[in-house]
Amino acid sequence: MKILLLHGPNLNLLGKRQPEIYGHETLQDVENKVRGHAFGRAEIECFQSNHEGELIDAIHRARESTDAIIINAGAYTHTSVAILDALNAFEGKVVELHISNVHARESFRHHSYLSARADGIIVGLGTYGYLAAVDFLTS
């Protein structure tokens, strides 16, 4: 199984940006932890971009070679119909993930365009949510 771990805007600042919300682990720490957790069950490809079009291009590429996507689209979760459309063209499983509990935060974070396509949604489990997503997809 091949899983694309897709990170949206500002996730390159994990561990530095608002650690009281997102924790102290860096994006590299998270990716290493996910790869270790998935070892023997799935190959993990990681991609992060602060640019919407690059995230869409990564989803399009995944159509050819990837079984599932774990996506933390950051703020694009709440704004991007274009990412939803790209996910709708992807035939594999999709897990939407949020490190923080978006429902306990500002009201604009309560709506997700991506949830309509997601096979599962993980919210507020911190970076452990990534491991739970791998377990869901590989079970």
PDB file of N, CA, C and O in Angstrom, residues 3 5 22 30 45 50 68 76-77 103 107 116:
ATOM      1  N   ILE A   3       0.678   5.410   0.674  1.00  0.00           N
ATOM      2  CA  ILE A   3      -0.107   6.499   1.273  1.00  0.00           C
ATOM      3  C   ILE A   3       0.632   7.810   1.049  1.00  0.00           C
ATOM      4  O   ILE A   3       1.823   7.915   1.338  1.00  0.00           O
ATOM      5  N   LEU A   5       1.040  11.422   2.408  1.00  0.00           N
ATOM      6  CA  LEU A   5       0.844  12.266   3.583  1.00  0.00           C
ATOM      7  C   LEU A   5       0.991  13.708   3.105  1.00  0.00           C
ATOM      8  O   LEU A   5       2.085  14.152   2.785  1.00  0.00           O
ATOM      9  N   TYR A  22      -0.256  23.366  18.511  1.00  0.00           N
ATOM     10  CA  TYR A  22       0.185  22.319  17.594  1.00  0.00           C
ATOM     11  C   TYR A  22       1.300  21.433  18.138  1.00  0.00           C
ATOM     12  O   TYR A  22       1.693  20.474  17.484  1.00  0.00           O
ATOM     13  N   VAL A  30       7.181  14.411  12.662  1.00  0.00           N
ATOM     14  CA  VAL A  30       5.903  13.753  12.369  1.00  0.00           C
ATOM     15  C   VAL A  30       6.071  12.764  11.221  1.00  0.00           C
ATOM     16  O   VAL A  30       5.626  11.611  11.308  1.00  0.00           O
ATOM     17  N   GLU A  45       4.663   8.495   1.309  1.00  0.00           N
ATOM     18  CA  GLU A  45       5.232   9.613   0.554  1.00  0.00           C
ATOM     19  C   GLU A  45       4.740  10.888   1.212  1.00  0.00           C
ATOM     20  O   GLU A  45       3.540  11.025   1.480  1.00  0.00           O
ATOM     21  N   ASN A  50       2.789  25.418   0.793  1.00  0.00           N
ATOM     22  CA  ASN A  50       1.988  26.566   1.200  1.00  0.00           C
ATOM     23  C   ASN A  50       1.138  27.077   0.039  1.00  0.00           C
ATOM     24  O   ASN A  50       0.447  28.082   0.180  1.00  0.00           O
ATOM     25  N   ALA A  68      -4.059   5.770  -0.961  1.00  0.00           N
ATOM     26  CA  ALA A  68      -4.779   6.569   0.039  1.00  0.00           C
ATOM     27  C   ALA A  68      -4.036   7.877   0.276  1.00  0.00           C
ATOM     28  O   ALA A  68      -2.834   7.974   0.035  1.00  0.00           O
ATOM     29  N   TYR A  76      -6.622  25.745   4.199  1.00  0.00           N
ATOM     30  CA  TYR A  76      -7.354  25.433   2.965  1.00  0.00           C
ATOM     31  C   TYR A  76      -8.553  24.522   3.225  1.00  0.00           C
ATOM     32  O   TYR A  76      -9.470  24.466   2.407  1.00  0.00           O
ATOM     33  N   THR A  77      -8.544  23.810   4.344  1.00  0.00           N
ATOM     34  CA  THR A  77      -9.688  22.988   4.722  1.00  0.00           C
ATOM     35  C   THR A  77     -10.977  23.798   4.684  1.00  0.00           C
ATOM     36  O   THR A  77     -12.018  23.306   4.261  1.00  0.00           O
ATOM     37  N   HIS A 103     -13.073  22.386  16.287  1.00  0.00           N
ATOM     38  CA  HIS A 103     -14.414  22.744  16.778  1.00  0.00           C
ATOM     39  C   HIS A 103     -14.374  23.514  18.094  1.00  0.00           C
ATOM     40  O   HIS A 103     -15.373  24.091  18.508  1.00  0.00           O
ATOM     41  N   SER A 107     -14.913  30.129  14.994  1.00  0.00           N
ATOM     42  CA  SER A 107     -16.067  29.553  14.290  1.00  0.00           C
ATOM     43  C   SER A 107     -15.780  29.281  12.813  1.00  0.00           C
ATOM     44  O   SER A 107     -16.336  28.334  12.250  1.00  0.00           O
ATOM     45  N   ALA A 116     -16.697  16.367   3.060  1.00  0.00           N
ATOM     46  CA  ALA A 116     -17.663  15.715   2.180  1.00  0.00           C
ATOM     47  C   ALA A 116     -17.030  14.563   1.401  1.00  0.00           C
ATOM     48  O   ALA A 116     -17.721  13.628   0.995  1.00  0.00           O
TER      49      ALA A 116
END
